[in-house]
Amino acid sequence: MQKKLFYFVFIAVYLIFSPTVFSFNFGYVDAGKLFNNYAETKKTKGFLESEKGKLQQELDAKKKEVADLDAKYLEIAKKLQALRDSKKDAEAKSLETQLRAQREALSKSNEELQKFFEESQKRLYQLEDDKMGKLTKVLDERVDNVIKQIATSKQLEAVFEKRFCYFGGVDITEEVIATLNAGGPGGTNAAAGPANGAKKKTKPE
């Protein structure tokens, strides 16, 4: 990764400052901004937040159930202790059975809560990995085509990622975003096909 980064930086600096390429025209894009402002990214994030909200509601309901069982258990335990202190052994004995049943119900509810929490976290991670992974793959392909089209129209000989561009260049980020979003899901209207220009893949930072 470090070697690759050095390579990109070296090439960018060479192309910008080399005395043999004073007429070199290049552009750059902010990959993070592009990803975050892409319409499908916002849609996907909205979906993930919605799913997270649903699971959180279920989790809160189960937490309340455990809290209610715990409160009931403490209530029975206090009554039992009061009966024992009052030497009411017969009544205390009957309450012991109720306390035992309440303790078992509380234990079971706690186990279910823990299981639900672990499964919901796993589900969210898998869902996010799947959705964002597919989004990134599709966006990379479509951004390549859009950048090629814009680079050709602006007569840019190369397009770099912003991190590798320290000076000069034309920022085409907003134009790429607008073209993608104007074309509907994925900017299909903009991705007219390959053209001469630099190929640039983007992914969230």
Coordinates of C-alpha atoms in Angstrom, one line a residue:
M1 CA 0.0 0.0 0.0
Q2 CA 2.8 2.4 0.9
K3 CA 4.7 1.6 -2.3
K4 CA 1.5 2.2 -4.3
L5 CA 0.9 5.5 -2.6
F6 CA 4.4 6.6 -3.2
Y7 CA 4.0 5.6 -6.9
F8 CA 0.9 7.8 -7.3
V9 CA 2.5 10.7 -5.5
F10 CA 5.7 10.4 -7.6
I11 CA 3.8 10.3 -10.8
A12 CA 1.5 13.2 -9.9
V13 CA 4.5 15.4 -8.8
Y14 CA 6.4 14.5 -11.9
L15 CA 3.6 15.3 -14.2
I16 CA 2.9 18.6 -12.5
F17 CA 6.5 19.9 -12.2
S18 CA 8.3 18.3 -15.0
P19 CA 9.6 21.0 -17.4
T20 CA 8.7 18.9 -20.3
V21 CA 5.0 18.9 -19.6
F22 CA 4.1 22.6 -19.0
S23 CA 1.0 22.2 -21.2
F24 CA -0.2 19.1 -19.2
N25 CA -3.8 19.4 -18.2
F26 CA -5.1 17.2 -15.4
G27 CA -8.1 17.1 -13.1
Y28 CA -8.8 15.6 -9.7
V29 CA -11.8 14.2 -7.7
D30 CA -12.5 14.0 -4.0
A31 CA -13.4 10.4 -3.6
G32 CA -14.9 10.8 -0.1
K33 CA -17.1 13.7 -1.1
L34 CA -18.2 11.9 -4.2
F35 CA -19.2 8.8 -2.4
N36 CA -21.0 10.6 0.4
N37 CA -23.0 12.8 -2.0
Y38 CA -23.9 10.1 -4.5
A39 CA -27.7 9.7 -4.4
E40 CA -27.5 5.9 -4.1
T41 CA -25.1 6.2 -1.1
K42 CA -27.6 8.3 0.8
K43 CA -30.4 5.9 -0.1
T44 CA -28.4 2.9 1.1
K45 CA -27.4 4.7 4.3
G46 CA -31.0 5.6 4.9
F47 CA -32.1 1.9 4.4
L48 CA -29.4 0.8 6.9
E49 CA -30.4 3.4 9.4
S50 CA -34.0 2.2 9.1
E51 CA -33.1 -1.4 9.7
K52 CA -30.9 -0.4 12.7
G53 CA -33.9 1.6 14.1
K54 CA -36.2 -1.4 13.8
L55 CA -33.7 -3.7 15.6
Q56 CA -33.2 -1.0 18.3
Q57 CA -36.9 -0.9 18.9
E58 CA -37.0 -4.7 19.4
L59 CA -34.0 -4.5 21.6
D60 CA -35.5 -1.8 23.8
A61 CA -38.7 -3.8 24.1
K62 CA -36.7 -6.8 25.3
K63 CA -34.7 -4.7 27.7
K64 CA -38.0 -3.4 29.2
E65 CA -39.2 -6.9 29.6
V66 CA -36.1 -7.9 31.5
A67 CA -36.3 -4.7 33.7
D68 CA -40.0 -5.5 34.5
L69 CA -39.1 -9.1 35.4
D70 CA -36.2 -7.9 37.6
A71 CA -38.5 -5.4 39.4
K72 CA -41.0 -8.1 40.0
Y73 CA -38.3 -10.4 41.3
L74 CA -37.1 -7.8 43.8
E75 CA -40.6 -7.2 44.9
I76 CA -41.3 -10.8 45.7
A77 CA -37.9 -11.2 47.3
K78 CA -38.7 -8.3 49.7
K79 CA -42.0 -9.8 50.6
L80 CA -40.4 -13.1 51.2
Q81 CA -37.8 -11.5 53.5
A82 CA -40.5 -9.7 55.4
L83 CA -42.4 -12.9 56.0
R84 CA -39.3 -14.6 57.2
D85 CA -38.6 -11.8 59.6
S86 CA -42.1 -12.0 60.9
K87 CA -41.7 -15.8 61.4
K88 CA -44.5 -16.5 58.9
D89 CA -42.8 -19.6 57.6
A90 CA -45.9 -21.2 55.9
E91 CA -46.6 -18.0 53.9
A92 CA -42.9 -17.6 53.2
K93 CA -42.6 -21.2 51.8
S94 CA -45.4 -20.6 49.3
L95 CA -43.7 -17.4 48.2
E96 CA -40.4 -19.2 47.7
T97 CA -42.0 -21.2 44.8
Q98 CA -43.1 -18.0 43.2
L99 CA -39.7 -16.4 43.7
R100 CA -38.0 -19.4 42.1
A101 CA -40.3 -19.2 39.0
Q102 CA -39.7 -15.5 38.7
R103 CA -35.9 -16.1 38.9
E104 CA -36.1 -18.7 36.1
A105 CA -38.2 -16.4 34.0
L106 CA -35.7 -13.5 34.6
S107 CA -32.7 -15.7 33.7
K108 CA -34.4 -16.9 30.5
S109 CA -35.3 -13.4 29.5
N110 CA -31.7 -12.3 30.0
E111 CA -30.4 -15.1 27.9
E112 CA -32.9 -14.2 25.1
L113 CA -31.9 -10.5 25.3
Q114 CA -28.2 -11.4 25.0
K115 CA -28.8 -13.7 22.1
F116 CA -31.0 -11.2 20.3
F117 CA -28.3 -8.5 20.8
E118 CA -25.5 -10.7 19.4
E119 CA -27.7 -11.8 16.4
S120 CA -28.9 -8.3 15.6
Q121 CA -25.3 -7.0 15.6
K122 CA -24.2 -9.8 13.3
R123 CA -27.1 -9.1 11.0
L124 CA -26.4 -5.4 10.9
Y125 CA -22.7 -6.0 10.1
Q126 CA -23.5 -8.5 7.3
L127 CA -26.2 -6.2 5.9
E128 CA -23.9 -3.2 5.9
D129 CA -21.1 -5.2 4.4
D130 CA -23.3 -6.5 1.6
K131 CA -25.1 -3.3 0.8
M132 CA -22.1 -1.0 0.9
G133 CA -19.9 -3.5 -0.8
K134 CA -22.3 -3.7 -3.8
L135 CA -22.7 0.1 -3.8
T136 CA -19.0 0.7 -3.9
K137 CA -18.5 -1.8 -6.7
V138 CA -21.2 -0.3 -8.9
L139 CA -20.1 3.2 -8.1
D140 CA -16.5 2.5 -9.1
E141 CA -17.6 1.2 -12.5
R142 CA -19.9 4.1 -13.2
V143 CA -17.6 6.7 -11.9
D144 CA -14.9 5.5 -14.2
N145 CA -17.1 6.1 -17.2
V146 CA -18.3 9.5 -16.0
I147 CA -14.7 10.6 -15.3
K148 CA -13.6 9.5 -18.7
Q149 CA -16.5 11.4 -20.3
I150 CA -15.8 14.6 -18.4
A151 CA -12.0 14.3 -18.9
T152 CA -12.6 14.0 -22.6
S153 CA -14.9 17.0 -22.7
K154 CA -12.5 19.2 -20.8
Q155 CA -9.4 17.8 -22.6
L156 CA -7.9 16.5 -19.4
E157 CA -5.0 14.1 -20.0
A158 CA -5.4 12.5 -16.5
V159 CA -7.5 12.6 -13.4
F160 CA -6.1 11.9 -9.9
E161 CA -7.6 11.3 -6.5
K162 CA -7.5 14.5 -4.4
R163 CA -5.1 13.0 -1.9
F164 CA -2.4 12.6 -4.6
C165 CA -2.8 16.2 -5.9
Y166 CA -1.0 18.8 -3.8
F167 CA -1.1 21.7 -6.3
G168 CA -2.9 22.7 -9.5
G169 CA -5.4 20.7 -11.5
V170 CA -9.1 21.1 -12.1
D171 CA -11.5 19.9 -9.5
I172 CA -14.2 18.0 -11.3
T173 CA -15.8 16.4 -8.2
E174 CA -19.0 18.4 -8.3
E175 CA -19.5 17.8 -12.0
V176 CA -19.0 14.1 -11.5
I177 CA -21.5 14.0 -8.6
A178 CA -24.1 16.1 -10.6
T179 CA -23.7 13.8 -13.7
L180 CA -24.1 10.7 -11.7
N181 CA -27.2 11.9 -9.8
A182 CA -28.8 13.5 -12.9
G183 CA -28.6 10.1 -14.6
G184 CA -30.8 8.5 -12.0
P185 CA -29.6 5.5 -10.1
G186 CA -26.0 5.1 -11.0
G187 CA -25.8 8.0 -13.4
T188 CA -26.5 5.7 -16.4
N189 CA -27.2 8.7 -18.7
A190 CA -23.7 10.0 -18.1
A191 CA -21.9 6.7 -18.5
A192 CA -22.0 6.8 -22.2
G193 CA -19.0 4.5 -22.6
P194 CA -15.2 4.5 -22.6
A195 CA -13.4 7.6 -23.8
N196 CA -9.8 8.7 -23.7
G197 CA -8.8 9.9 -20.3
A198 CA -7.6 8.8 -16.9
K199 CA -9.3 5.9 -15.1
K200 CA -10.1 6.6 -11.5
K201 CA -11.7 4.3 -8.9
T202 CA -13.2 5.8 -5.8
K203 CA -14.2 4.3 -2.5
P204 CA -15.2 5.7 0.9
E205 CA -12.4 6.7 3.2

